[in-house]
mmCIF file of C-alpha atoms and ligand atoms in Angstrom:
data_model
loop_
_atom_site.group_PDB
_atom_site.id
_atom_site.type_symbol
_atom_site.label_atom_id
_atom_site.label_comp_id
_atom_site.label_asym_id
_atom_site.label_seq_id
_atom_site.Cartn_x
_atom_site.Cartn_y
_atom_site.Cartn_z
ATOM 1 C CA MET A 1 14.000 17.999 2.764
ATOM 2 C CA TYR A 2 10.277 16.389 1.617
ATOM 3 C CA SER A 3 7.881 19.504 2.597
ATOM 4 C CA ASP A 4 4.934 19.473 0.819
ATOM 5 C CA ASP A 5 2.409 17.686 2.299
ATOM 6 C CA MET A 6 3.298 16.368 5.956
ATOM 7 C CA VAL A 7 1.647 13.051 5.054
ATOM 8 C CA THR A 8 1.337 10.793 7.964
ATOM 9 C CA ILE A 9 0.919 7.289 7.358
ATOM 10 C CA SER A 10 -1.762 5.324 10.037
ATOM 11 C CA PRO A 11 -1.312 1.858 11.416
ATOM 12 C CA MET A 12 -3.081 -0.943 9.652
ATOM 13 C CA PRO A 13 -7.132 -0.887 11.797
ATOM 14 C CA THR A 14 -6.443 -3.248 14.751
ATOM 15 C CA SER A 15 -8.356 -4.701 17.640
ATOM 16 C CA PRO A 16 -6.810 -3.019 20.940
ATOM 17 C CA ALA A 17 -4.782 -5.607 22.438
ATOM 18 C CA THR A 18 -6.251 -5.748 25.833
ATOM 19 C CA SER A 19 -5.382 -9.134 27.485
ATOM 20 C CA ALA A 20 -2.152 -8.747 26.140
ATOM 21 C CA SER A 21 1.182 -7.392 28.572
ATOM 22 C CA SER A 22 5.036 -7.605 27.289
ATOM 23 C CA PRO A 23 6.595 -4.097 26.126
ATOM 24 C CA GLY A 24 5.796 -4.525 22.158
ATOM 25 C CA ASP A 25 1.815 -5.052 22.954
ATOM 26 C CA LEU A 26 1.784 -1.540 24.341
ATOM 27 C CA PHE A 27 4.193 0.064 22.294
ATOM 28 C CA GLN A 28 0.926 -1.498 19.995
ATOM 29 C CA LEU A 29 -0.990 1.174 22.221
ATOM 30 C CA ILE A 30 0.450 4.134 22.261
ATOM 31 C CA ARG A 31 1.174 3.388 18.175
ATOM 32 C CA GLN A 32 -2.508 3.263 17.004
ATOM 33 C CA GLY A 33 -3.017 6.320 19.513
ATOM 34 C CA THR A 34 -5.368 3.684 22.026
ATOM 35 C CA ALA A 35 -3.323 5.191 24.832
ATOM 36 C CA ARG A 36 -1.204 8.193 25.194
ATOM 37 C CA SER A 37 0.400 7.722 29.081
ATOM 38 C CA ARG A 38 1.183 5.745 31.810
ATOM 39 C CA SER A 39 -2.488 6.266 33.335
ATOM 40 C CA GLU A 40 -3.873 5.020 30.025
ATOM 41 C CA LEU A 41 -2.023 2.215 29.379
ATOM 42 C CA SER A 42 -2.919 1.478 32.775
ATOM 43 C CA LYS A 43 -6.502 2.049 31.791
ATOM 44 C CA VAL A 44 -6.748 -0.212 28.906
ATOM 45 C CA THR A 45 -4.470 -2.999 30.008
ATOM 46 C CA GLY A 46 -5.792 -3.665 33.430
ATOM 47 C CA LEU A 47 -2.542 -4.355 34.297
ATOM 48 C CA ALA A 48 -1.181 -2.214 37.840
ATOM 49 C CA PRO A 49 0.640 1.601 37.352
ATOM 50 C CA SER A 50 3.891 -0.223 38.669
ATOM 51 C CA THR A 51 3.963 -2.856 36.172
ATOM 52 C CA VAL A 52 3.501 -0.713 33.443
ATOM 53 C CA SER A 53 5.455 2.162 34.485
ATOM 54 C CA LEU A 54 8.498 -1.276 34.322
ATOM 55 C CA LYS A 55 7.297 -1.649 30.418
ATOM 56 C CA VAL A 56 7.183 1.511 29.895
ATOM 57 C CA GLU A 57 10.760 2.210 30.861
ATOM 58 C CA ASP A 58 12.494 -1.039 29.013
ATOM 59 C CA LEU A 59 10.773 1.042 26.092
ATOM 60 C CA LEU A 60 12.029 4.660 26.476
ATOM 61 C CA ARG A 61 15.179 2.796 27.267
ATOM 62 C CA GLY A 62 15.463 1.044 24.143
ATOM 63 C CA GLY A 63 14.930 4.443 22.587
ATOM 64 C CA LEU A 64 11.136 3.797 21.074
ATOM 65 C CA VAL A 65 9.458 5.900 22.374
ATOM 66 C CA ILE A 66 9.948 9.488 24.143
ATOM 67 C CA GLU A 67 7.700 10.766 27.186
ATOM 68 C CA SER A 68 7.259 14.304 26.888
ATOM 69 C CA GLY A 69 4.907 16.832 29.888
ATOM 70 C CA VAL A 70 2.112 18.960 29.153
ATOM 71 C CA SER A 71 0.741 20.785 30.783
ATOM 72 C CA GLY A 72 -2.577 19.585 32.138
ATOM 73 C CA ARG A 73 -5.509 21.939 34.210
ATOM 74 C CA GLY A 74 -5.179 23.418 37.426
ATOM 75 C CA GLY A 75 -1.116 23.138 36.110
ATOM 76 C CA ARG A 76 -0.552 19.860 36.327
ATOM 77 C CA THR A 77 2.203 18.642 33.645
ATOM 78 C CA ALA A 78 1.061 14.766 32.729
ATOM 79 C CA ARG A 79 2.965 13.439 30.518
ATOM 80 C CA ARG A 80 2.430 11.715 26.773
ATOM 81 C CA LEU A 81 3.793 8.645 25.691
ATOM 82 C CA SER A 82 4.692 8.547 21.649
ATOM 83 C CA VAL A 83 6.643 7.516 19.295
ATOM 84 C CA ASN A 84 10.504 7.859 19.174
ATOM 85 C CA ALA A 85 10.037 8.958 15.429
ATOM 86 C CA ALA A 86 13.674 9.651 14.568
ATOM 87 C CA GLU A 87 14.480 5.400 16.256
ATOM 88 C CA GLY A 88 14.680 4.621 12.781
ATOM 89 C CA PHE A 89 12.858 4.513 9.551
ATOM 90 C CA VAL A 90 11.382 2.358 6.244
ATOM 91 C CA VAL A 91 11.935 2.776 2.456
ATOM 92 C CA SER A 92 9.048 1.435 0.053
ATOM 93 C CA LEU A 93 10.239 1.240 -3.292
ATOM 94 C CA ASP A 94 7.255 0.697 -6.446
ATOM 95 C CA LEU A 95 8.418 -0.646 -9.258
ATOM 96 C CA GLY A 96 6.253 0.119 -12.622
ATOM 97 C CA ALA A 97 7.998 -1.302 -16.495
ATOM 98 C CA SER A 98 10.048 2.146 -16.520
ATOM 99 C CA HIS A 99 9.652 4.053 -13.467
ATOM 100 C CA VAL A 100 10.461 3.624 -9.504
ATOM 101 C CA ARG A 101 8.479 5.346 -7.068
ATOM 102 C CA VAL A 102 10.735 5.948 -4.495
ATOM 103 C CA ALA A 103 9.185 6.618 -0.111
ATOM 104 C CA VAL A 104 10.599 6.974 3.183
ATOM 105 C CA ALA A 105 8.640 7.630 6.422
ATOM 106 C CA ASP A 106 9.984 8.583 10.099
ATOM 107 C CA LEU A 107 8.225 5.249 13.054
ATOM 108 C CA ALA A 108 5.728 7.642 13.535
ATOM 109 C CA GLY A 109 4.612 7.283 9.793
ATOM 110 C CA LEU A 110 5.782 11.044 8.663
ATOM 111 C CA ILE A 111 6.543 10.923 4.833
ATOM 112 C CA LEU A 112 10.626 12.308 4.465
ATOM 113 C CA ALA A 113 11.165 11.498 0.847
ATOM 114 C CA ASP A 114 8.506 10.525 -2.179
ATOM 115 C CA ARG A 115 10.494 10.215 -5.701
ATOM 116 C CA LEU A 116 9.769 9.607 -8.728
ATOM 117 C CA CYS A 117 12.799 8.014 -10.380
ATOM 118 C CA SER A 118 12.064 7.080 -14.292
ATOM 119 C CA THR A 119 15.927 5.654 -13.849
ATOM 120 C CA ASP A 120 17.374 2.347 -16.161
ATOM 121 C CA VAL A 121 17.103 -0.078 -13.343
ATOM 122 C CA ILE A 122 14.361 -2.158 -13.763
ATOM 123 C CA ASP A 123 16.909 -4.813 -15.697
ATOM 124 C CA GLU A 124 16.370 -7.685 -17.365
ATOM 125 C CA ASP A 125 18.078 -9.185 -14.187
ATOM 126 C CA PRO A 126 16.670 -8.804 -11.623
ATOM 127 C CA GLY A 127 19.846 -9.052 -9.867
ATOM 128 C CA VAL A 128 21.277 -6.099 -11.605
ATOM 129 C CA THR A 129 18.061 -4.820 -11.174
ATOM 130 C CA VAL A 130 18.200 -4.998 -7.496
ATOM 131 C CA SER A 131 22.002 -3.475 -7.326
ATOM 132 C CA GLY A 132 20.456 -0.852 -8.757
ATOM 133 C CA LEU A 133 17.762 0.084 -6.527
ATOM 134 C CA TRP A 134 20.376 -0.526 -3.518
ATOM 135 C CA ARG A 135 22.505 2.316 -4.767
ATOM 136 C CA THR A 136 19.127 4.532 -5.899
ATOM 137 C CA ILE A 137 17.978 3.772 -1.940
ATOM 138 C CA GLN A 138 21.395 4.264 -1.143
ATOM 139 C CA GLY A 139 21.298 8.162 -2.647
ATOM 140 C CA ILE A 140 17.680 8.813 -1.118
ATOM 141 C CA VAL A 141 18.831 8.618 2.909
ATOM 142 C CA ASP A 142 22.056 10.825 2.205
ATOM 143 C CA ASP A 143 19.975 13.232 0.503
ATOM 144 C CA THR A 144 17.174 12.871 3.247
ATOM 145 C CA ASP A 145 20.274 13.259 5.876
ATOM 146 C CA LEU A 146 19.495 9.660 7.126
ATOM 147 C CA GLU A 147 21.888 7.142 8.314
ATOM 148 C CA LEU A 148 21.368 3.835 6.516
ATOM 149 C CA THR A 149 21.943 1.906 9.653
ATOM 150 C CA LYS A 150 19.116 3.123 11.674
ATOM 151 C CA MET A 151 16.375 1.669 7.865
ATOM 152 C CA VAL A 152 14.347 -0.769 10.124
ATOM 153 C CA ALA A 153 11.959 -2.557 6.856
ATOM 154 C CA LEU A 154 12.154 -2.389 2.871
ATOM 155 C CA ALA A 155 9.023 -2.597 1.246
ATOM 156 C CA VAL A 156 9.167 -4.049 -2.640
ATOM 157 C CA GLY A 157 6.194 -3.289 -4.918
ATOM 158 C CA VAL A 158 5.915 -5.133 -8.024
ATOM 159 C CA PRO A 159 3.834 -6.026 -10.941
ATOM 160 C CA ALA A 160 3.312 -8.971 -10.442
ATOM 161 C CA PRO A 161 1.733 -12.020 -8.218
ATOM 162 C CA VAL A 162 3.722 -12.917 -5.446
ATOM 163 C CA ARG A 163 3.659 -16.130 -2.972
ATOM 164 C CA GLN A 164 3.689 -15.584 -0.051
ATOM 165 C CA PRO A 165 5.242 -15.624 2.646
ATOM 166 C CA GLU A 166 8.964 -15.937 0.779
ATOM 167 C CA GLY A 167 7.601 -13.132 -2.332
ATOM 168 C CA ARG A 168 9.215 -14.976 -4.773
ATOM 169 C CA ILE A 169 7.432 -13.348 -7.366
ATOM 170 C CA VAL A 170 5.148 -15.846 -10.255
ATOM 171 C CA SER A 171 4.372 -15.393 -13.476
ATOM 172 C CA PRO A 172 4.823 -11.882 -14.384
ATOM 173 C CA ALA A 173 2.975 -10.329 -17.263
ATOM 174 C CA PHE A 174 6.125 -8.382 -18.623
ATOM 175 C CA MET A 175 9.699 -8.620 -17.552
ATOM 176 C CA PRO A 176 9.146 -12.316 -18.004
ATOM 177 C CA ALA A 177 12.581 -12.487 -16.689
ATOM 178 C CA TRP A 178 11.996 -11.830 -12.895
ATOM 179 C CA ASN A 179 9.535 -15.136 -12.774
ATOM 180 C CA ASN A 180 10.448 -17.104 -9.662
ATOM 181 C CA ALA A 181 12.721 -14.385 -8.567
ATOM 182 C CA THR A 182 12.722 -13.745 -5.175
ATOM 183 C CA LEU A 183 14.017 -9.929 -4.366
ATOM 184 C CA SER A 184 14.858 -10.364 -0.867
ATOM 185 C CA THR A 185 17.188 -12.698 -0.955
ATOM 186 C CA LEU A 186 18.446 -10.420 -3.665
ATOM 187 C CA PHE A 187 18.756 -7.573 -1.042
ATOM 188 C CA ALA A 188 19.919 -10.016 1.351
ATOM 189 C CA THR A 189 22.828 -9.410 0.224
ATOM 190 C CA MET A 190 23.525 -5.513 1.132
ATOM 191 C CA THR A 191 20.434 -4.953 4.009
ATOM 192 C CA ASP A 192 19.273 -7.057 7.168
ATOM 193 C CA VAL A 193 16.204 -5.543 8.335
ATOM 194 C CA PRO A 194 12.725 -7.324 6.356
ATOM 195 C CA VAL A 195 11.980 -6.982 3.177
ATOM 196 C CA ILE A 196 8.260 -7.664 2.359
ATOM 197 C CA VAL A 197 7.831 -7.814 -1.735
ATOM 198 C CA GLU A 198 3.506 -7.124 -2.358
ATOM 199 C CA ASN A 199 1.859 -7.544 -5.885
ATOM 200 C CA ASP A 200 1.730 -3.515 -6.402
ATOM 201 C CA ALA A 201 -2.472 -3.201 -6.720
ATOM 202 C CA ASN A 202 -2.137 -5.372 -2.964
ATOM 203 C CA LEU A 203 -0.372 -2.476 -1.764
ATOM 204 C CA TYR A 204 -2.773 -0.098 -3.453
ATOM 205 C CA ALA A 205 -5.405 -2.100 -0.749
ATOM 206 C CA ILE A 206 -3.672 -1.180 2.056
ATOM 207 C CA ALA A 207 -2.992 1.797 1.526
ATOM 208 C CA GLU A 208 -6.403 3.205 1.276
ATOM 209 C CA CYS A 209 -8.236 1.074 3.728
ATOM 210 C CA PRO A 210 -8.991 2.976 6.947
ATOM 211 C CA ALA A 211 -7.255 3.034 9.836
ATOM 212 C CA GLU A 212 -10.648 4.928 11.926
ATOM 213 C CA VAL A 213 -13.097 1.683 12.496
ATOM 214 C CA GLU A 214 -13.370 -1.771 13.742
ATOM 215 C CA PRO A 215 -11.207 -4.313 11.576
ATOM 216 C CA GLU A 216 -14.040 -6.567 10.727
ATOM 217 C CA SER A 217 -15.926 -3.755 9.073
ATOM 218 C CA ALA A 218 -12.884 -2.800 6.324
ATOM 219 C CA HIS A 219 -13.439 -4.824 3.708
ATOM 220 C CA LEU A 220 -12.978 -3.062 0.609
ATOM 221 C CA LEU A 221 -11.629 -3.900 -3.142
ATOM 222 C CA ALA A 222 -8.938 -0.846 -4.169
ATOM 223 C CA ILE A 223 -8.961 -1.281 -8.271
ATOM 224 C CA LYS A 224 -6.048 0.022 -9.829
ATOM 225 C CA LEU A 225 -6.731 1.770 -12.969
ATOM 226 C CA GLY A 226 -3.637 2.643 -15.051
ATOM 227 C CA THR A 227 -1.224 0.727 -17.881
ATOM 228 C CA ARG A 228 -3.553 -2.091 -17.217
ATOM 229 C CA ILE A 229 -6.133 -3.117 -14.435
ATOM 230 C CA GLY A 230 -5.077 -5.339 -11.115
ATOM 231 C CA CYS A 231 -7.698 -5.211 -7.993
ATOM 232 C CA GLY A 232 -6.061 -5.199 -4.291
ATOM 233 C CA ILE A 233 -9.247 -7.474 -1.406
ATOM 234 C CA ILE A 234 -9.421 -5.917 2.376
ATOM 235 C CA SER A 235 -11.610 -8.593 3.981
ATOM 236 C CA GLY A 236 -11.713 -7.786 7.660
ATOM 237 C CA GLY A 237 -9.373 -5.090 7.789
ATOM 238 C CA LYS A 238 -7.037 -7.491 6.137
ATOM 239 C CA LEU A 239 -5.182 -7.992 3.190
ATOM 240 C CA HIS A 240 -6.485 -10.959 1.306
ATOM 241 C CA ARG A 241 -3.846 -12.990 -1.691
ATOM 242 C CA GLY A 242 -5.668 -16.134 -1.639
ATOM 243 C CA PHE A 243 -3.714 -19.345 -1.590
ATOM 244 C CA SER A 244 -1.435 -18.850 -4.507
ATOM 245 C CA GLY A 245 -0.570 -14.649 -3.651
ATOM 246 C CA ALA A 246 -2.885 -14.423 -7.712
ATOM 247 C CA ALA A 247 -6.059 -12.902 -5.459
ATOM 248 C CA GLY A 248 -7.774 -9.934 -6.848
ATOM 249 C CA GLU A 249 -6.431 -10.841 -10.651
ATOM 250 C CA ILE A 250 -9.606 -10.121 -12.211
ATOM 251 C CA SER A 251 -8.131 -8.260 -15.210
ATOM 252 C CA HIS A 252 -8.536 -11.456 -17.289
ATOM 253 C CA THR A 253 -12.306 -13.082 -17.066
ATOM 254 C CA GLN A 254 -13.853 -12.502 -20.574
ATOM 255 C CA ALA A 255 -15.340 -8.851 -21.185
ATOM 256 C CA LYS A 256 -17.744 -7.828 -24.272
ATOM 257 C CA GLY A 257 -15.760 -6.332 -26.699
ATOM 258 C CA GLN A 258 -13.154 -6.426 -28.934
ATOM 259 C CA ALA A 259 -9.774 -6.929 -28.031
ATOM 260 C CA ALA A 260 -7.462 -4.256 -28.873
ATOM 261 C CA ILE A 261 -4.309 -5.792 -27.061
ATOM 262 C CA LEU A 262 -2.900 -9.206 -27.394
ATOM 263 C CA CYS A 263 -2.664 -10.309 -24.065
ATOM 264 C CA SER A 264 -0.948 -13.586 -22.488
ATOM 265 C CA CYS A 265 -3.603 -14.359 -20.463
ATOM 266 C CA ASN A 266 -5.313 -16.725 -23.726
ATOM 267 C CA VAL A 267 -8.825 -15.515 -22.428
ATOM 268 C CA VAL A 268 -10.172 -14.551 -25.772
ATOM 269 C CA ASN A 269 -11.134 -10.423 -24.687
ATOM 270 C CA CYS A 270 -10.141 -10.914 -21.729
ATOM 271 C CA LEU A 271 -10.938 -7.711 -19.332
ATOM 272 C CA GLU A 272 -7.333 -6.386 -19.617
ATOM 273 C CA SER A 273 -7.082 -6.901 -23.302
ATOM 274 C CA VAL A 274 -10.287 -4.437 -23.966
ATOM 275 C CA ALA A 275 -10.950 -2.349 -21.424
ATOM 276 C CA SER A 276 -6.844 -1.270 -20.152
ATOM 277 C CA GLY A 277 -5.376 1.900 -20.315
ATOM 278 C CA GLY A 278 -2.973 0.147 -22.704
ATOM 279 C CA ALA A 279 -5.894 -0.845 -24.595
ATOM 280 C CA LEU A 280 -7.973 2.043 -25.138
ATOM 281 C CA LEU A 281 -4.547 3.382 -26.339
ATOM 282 C CA ALA A 282 -4.297 1.039 -28.750
ATOM 283 C CA ARG A 283 -7.756 1.678 -29.773
ATOM 284 C CA LEU A 284 -7.170 5.023 -30.155
ATOM 285 C CA ARG A 285 -3.813 4.966 -32.170
ATOM 286 C CA ALA A 286 -5.600 3.242 -34.790
ATOM 287 C CA ASP A 287 -7.426 4.963 -35.040
ATOM 288 C CA GLY A 288 -4.940 7.385 -36.542
ATOM 289 C CA LEU A 289 -4.763 9.394 -33.499
ATOM 290 C CA THR A 290 -1.617 11.269 -31.211
ATOM 291 C CA VAL A 291 -1.779 9.668 -27.458
ATOM 292 C CA GLY A 292 0.932 9.420 -25.760
ATOM 293 C CA SER A 293 0.353 8.024 -22.534
ATOM 294 C CA THR A 294 -3.114 7.726 -20.133
ATOM 295 C CA GLN A 295 -2.271 10.607 -18.497
ATOM 296 C CA GLU A 296 -3.204 11.982 -22.728
ATOM 297 C CA LEU A 297 -5.875 9.831 -22.583
ATOM 298 C CA VAL A 298 -7.505 11.070 -19.333
ATOM 299 C CA GLN A 299 -6.622 14.900 -20.582
ATOM 300 C CA MET A 300 -8.796 14.077 -24.194
ATOM 301 C CA GLY A 301 -11.519 13.127 -22.223
ATOM 302 C CA GLU A 302 -11.440 16.228 -20.071
ATOM 303 C CA HIS A 303 -10.724 17.790 -23.362
ATOM 304 C CA GLY A 304 -14.749 16.228 -25.198
ATOM 305 C CA ASP A 305 -12.522 15.054 -28.034
ATOM 306 C CA ALA A 306 -15.402 12.743 -29.135
ATOM 307 C CA ARG A 307 -13.431 9.261 -30.001
ATOM 308 C CA ALA A 308 -11.725 9.675 -26.858
ATOM 309 C CA VAL A 309 -14.804 9.829 -24.368
ATOM 310 C CA GLN A 310 -16.818 6.767 -26.450
ATOM 311 C CA VAL A 311 -13.723 4.802 -25.802
ATOM 312 C CA LEU A 312 -13.240 5.704 -22.280
ATOM 313 C CA ARG A 313 -17.825 5.452 -22.060
ATOM 314 C CA GLU A 314 -17.563 1.985 -23.654
ATOM 315 C CA ALA A 315 -14.388 0.664 -21.726
ATOM 316 C CA GLY A 316 -16.135 1.752 -18.385
ATOM 317 C CA SER A 317 -19.529 -0.335 -18.876
ATOM 318 C CA GLU A 318 -17.139 -2.657 -19.549
ATOM 319 C CA ILE A 319 -15.625 -2.861 -16.311
ATOM 320 C CA GLY A 320 -18.643 -2.056 -14.065
ATOM 321 C CA ALA A 321 -19.962 -5.066 -15.680
ATOM 322 C CA ALA A 322 -16.936 -6.594 -14.735
ATOM 323 C CA LEU A 323 -16.941 -5.733 -11.311
ATOM 324 C CA SER A 324 -21.007 -6.256 -10.445
ATOM 325 C CA SER A 325 -20.219 -9.718 -10.406
ATOM 326 C CA PHE A 326 -17.446 -9.589 -7.292
ATOM 327 C CA VAL A 327 -18.559 -6.694 -5.251
ATOM 328 C CA ASN A 328 -21.880 -9.276 -6.421
ATOM 329 C CA PHE A 329 -19.955 -12.259 -5.192
ATOM 330 C CA PHE A 330 -17.955 -9.926 -1.776
ATOM 331 C CA ASN A 331 -20.033 -7.257 -0.716
ATOM 332 C CA PRO A 332 -17.150 -4.475 -0.218
ATOM 333 C CA ARG A 333 -18.007 -1.543 2.471
ATOM 334 C CA GLU A 334 -16.038 0.060 -0.268
ATOM 335 C CA LEU A 335 -15.001 0.772 -4.134
ATOM 336 C CA VAL A 336 -11.934 2.402 -4.343
ATOM 337 C CA LEU A 337 -11.237 3.714 -7.922
ATOM 338 C CA GLY A 338 -7.696 4.588 -7.927
ATOM 339 C CA GLY A 339 -4.509 4.465 -10.918
ATOM 340 C CA THR A 340 -4.149 7.577 -13.901
ATOM 341 C CA MET A 341 -7.301 6.095 -15.369
ATOM 342 C CA CYS A 342 -9.655 7.396 -11.890
ATOM 343 C CA TYR A 343 -9.610 10.876 -12.851
ATOM 344 C CA SER A 344 -11.159 10.039 -16.055
ATOM 345 C CA ALA A 345 -14.812 11.687 -15.258
ATOM 346 C CA PRO A 346 -16.181 9.872 -18.926
ATOM 347 C CA LEU A 347 -14.730 6.311 -17.625
ATOM 348 C CA THR A 348 -15.514 5.758 -13.857
ATOM 349 C CA ALA A 349 -19.016 7.715 -14.304
ATOM 350 C CA ALA A 350 -20.113 4.589 -16.969
ATOM 351 C CA ILE A 351 -18.768 2.381 -14.204
ATOM 352 C CA ARG A 352 -20.976 3.905 -11.582
ATOM 353 C CA ALA A 353 -24.037 3.727 -14.420
ATOM 354 C CA GLU A 354 -22.677 -0.311 -15.357
ATOM 355 C CA LEU A 355 -22.055 -1.100 -11.281
ATOM 356 C CA PHE A 356 -24.999 0.167 -9.938
ATOM 357 C CA ARG A 357 -27.785 -1.045 -12.806
ATOM 358 C CA THR A 358 -26.332 -4.583 -12.811
ATOM 359 C CA CYS A 359 -25.392 -4.837 -9.147
ATOM 360 C CA LEU A 360 -27.862 -6.721 -6.446
ATOM 361 C CA PRO A 361 -29.892 -3.534 -4.810
ATOM 362 C CA LEU A 362 -28.248 -5.574 -1.622
ATOM 363 C CA MET A 363 -24.925 -4.668 -2.242
ATOM 364 C CA THR A 364 -24.886 -1.320 -3.205
ATOM 365 C CA GLU A 365 -27.597 0.400 -0.846
ATOM 366 C CA ASN A 366 -24.557 1.264 1.135
ATOM 367 C CA LEU A 367 -21.932 0.675 -0.377
ATOM 368 C CA ASP A 368 -19.438 3.689 -1.214
ATOM 369 C CA VAL A 369 -17.765 4.130 -4.600
ATOM 370 C CA ARG A 370 -15.025 6.583 -4.535
ATOM 371 C CA THR A 371 -11.855 7.453 -6.402
ATOM 372 C CA SER A 372 -8.970 7.151 -4.743
ATOM 373 C CA ARG A 373 -7.328 9.812 -1.177
ATOM 374 C CA PRO A 374 -5.664 11.774 -2.767
ATOM 375 C CA GLU A 375 -2.461 11.033 -0.204
ATOM 376 C CA THR A 376 -2.780 7.269 -1.327
ATOM 377 C CA GLY A 377 -0.914 9.289 -4.833
ATOM 378 C CA LEU A 378 2.008 9.825 -2.656
ATOM 379 C CA GLY A 379 4.357 7.773 -3.229
ATOM 380 C CA SER A 380 3.539 4.301 -2.101
ATOM 381 C CA ALA A 381 1.536 4.997 0.996
ATOM 382 C CA GLY A 382 0.891 0.748 0.708
ATOM 383 C CA GLY A 383 4.618 0.042 0.937
ATOM 384 C CA LEU A 384 5.104 2.430 3.958
ATOM 385 C CA ARG A 385 2.582 0.838 6.099
ATOM 386 C CA LEU A 386 3.376 -2.211 6.078
ATOM 387 C CA ALA A 387 6.789 -1.751 6.359
ATOM 388 C CA LEU A 388 6.589 -0.044 9.745
ATOM 389 C CA ASP A 389 3.614 -2.732 10.671
ATOM 390 C CA THR A 390 6.387 -5.335 9.979
ATOM 391 C CA ALA A 391 8.979 -3.599 11.546
ATOM 392 C CA LEU A 392 7.154 -2.116 14.344
ATOM 393 C CA GLN A 393 5.030 -5.483 15.896
ATOM 394 C CA PRO A 394 5.232 -6.601 19.287
ATOM 395 C CA GLU A 395 7.021 -9.616 18.831
ATOM 396 C CA ARG A 396 9.957 -7.619 16.462
ATOM 397 C CA VAL A 397 9.254 -4.408 18.936
ATOM 398 C CA ASN A 398 10.559 -7.210 22.343
ATOM 399 C CA ALA A 399 12.730 -8.473 20.317
ATOM 400 C CA LEU A 400 14.344 -4.926 19.136
ATOM 401 C CA LEU A 401 15.033 -4.113 23.312
ATOM 402 C CA SER A 402 16.270 -7.626 24.046
ATOM 403 C CA GLU A 403 18.718 -7.215 21.287
ATOM 404 C CA ALA A 404 19.705 -3.522 23.287
ATOM 405 C CA GLU A 405 19.386 -4.995 26.401
ATOM 406 C CA ALA A 406 22.286 -7.492 25.557
ATOM 407 C CA VAL A 407 24.286 -4.509 23.786
ATOM 408 C CA HIS A 408 23.814 -2.739 27.071
ATOM 409 C CA SER A 409 23.999 -4.949 29.690
ATOM 410 C CA ALA A 410 27.924 -6.587 27.021
HETATM 411 ZN ZN1 ZN B 1 -5.480 -11.465 -20.255
#
């Protein structure tokens, strides 16, 4: 059993639904920690205690919440309501070119499994890939002593723009055979749970969105600095996908430097071809240096390799200059740097220096530029969060309760 980190995924920030009153709405208040007992539910919603009790009984009968006794003042026992974690689980798949990260969390958001599989499941044919991924999920669910029938949602992160709501992959930079693939349709032959397909940088932004804030004040740009460069946008506590699902494709804006790799975007010297991890690897290899991965490149920079430090600093300046325009345009509260390259001090120092040099002071005076939280690196935190928020939204909870009721009275 996974125990290294006991990380819990919390819901995205939401304003308490004080006017709504279905069992699903009350479930949200319990899940968010806004109300932890029948009396608190009554206080928050303004509903009569008897009405609250009826709806809580629905949730208890449906197995979605549990009520436990907690000793209070004067020896009185207060009854505490909480999500019944064991009632189901969600799975997140984070697809890379040569690996897939699989994570599992229970309904309370506790991560139960987190595995990086460098397997051969990523095939030219998305149908073959999906079959392989399904077998991988089955294996991990078995190993975690769970029953597949208890899975309530699946989130899949892909390194490509995704057209919503159907979750169709459009114009992937690599894996061209995946253009127009709708993975949820392919998964539908194996499972009937909701399958949410999302761009990987968007999932990363979802993972980094703070839970303990008013949604209106959650504005962030999450930059994924790896072999490639990606960006996810949270505006007012919500993911901003844009009209075509392509918002945040910042990597193909023109940079000042010279391209080190070819990019299919047709922009001469785009940011990705000049300053991505892949471009820096190509630059060092052209100089005759042996460097196998972006992790190795980060290490070389930390050990003071002069050429590595030079290319990292130059790339940082290029990325900082590009981010400066986006920050001036978007006015985020937080700018989060993540991906394997975010652990390179020469790179991130140069990004900050250029950003604060060229951005409007009005934008930077309250801007928090930070590196990714450690728990975000744990599996697909954003995918788990999205899957849980989808599976446990009020309408879906109400539908689950009706289904359970129908089975019960049949
Ligand atoms: Zn490009």
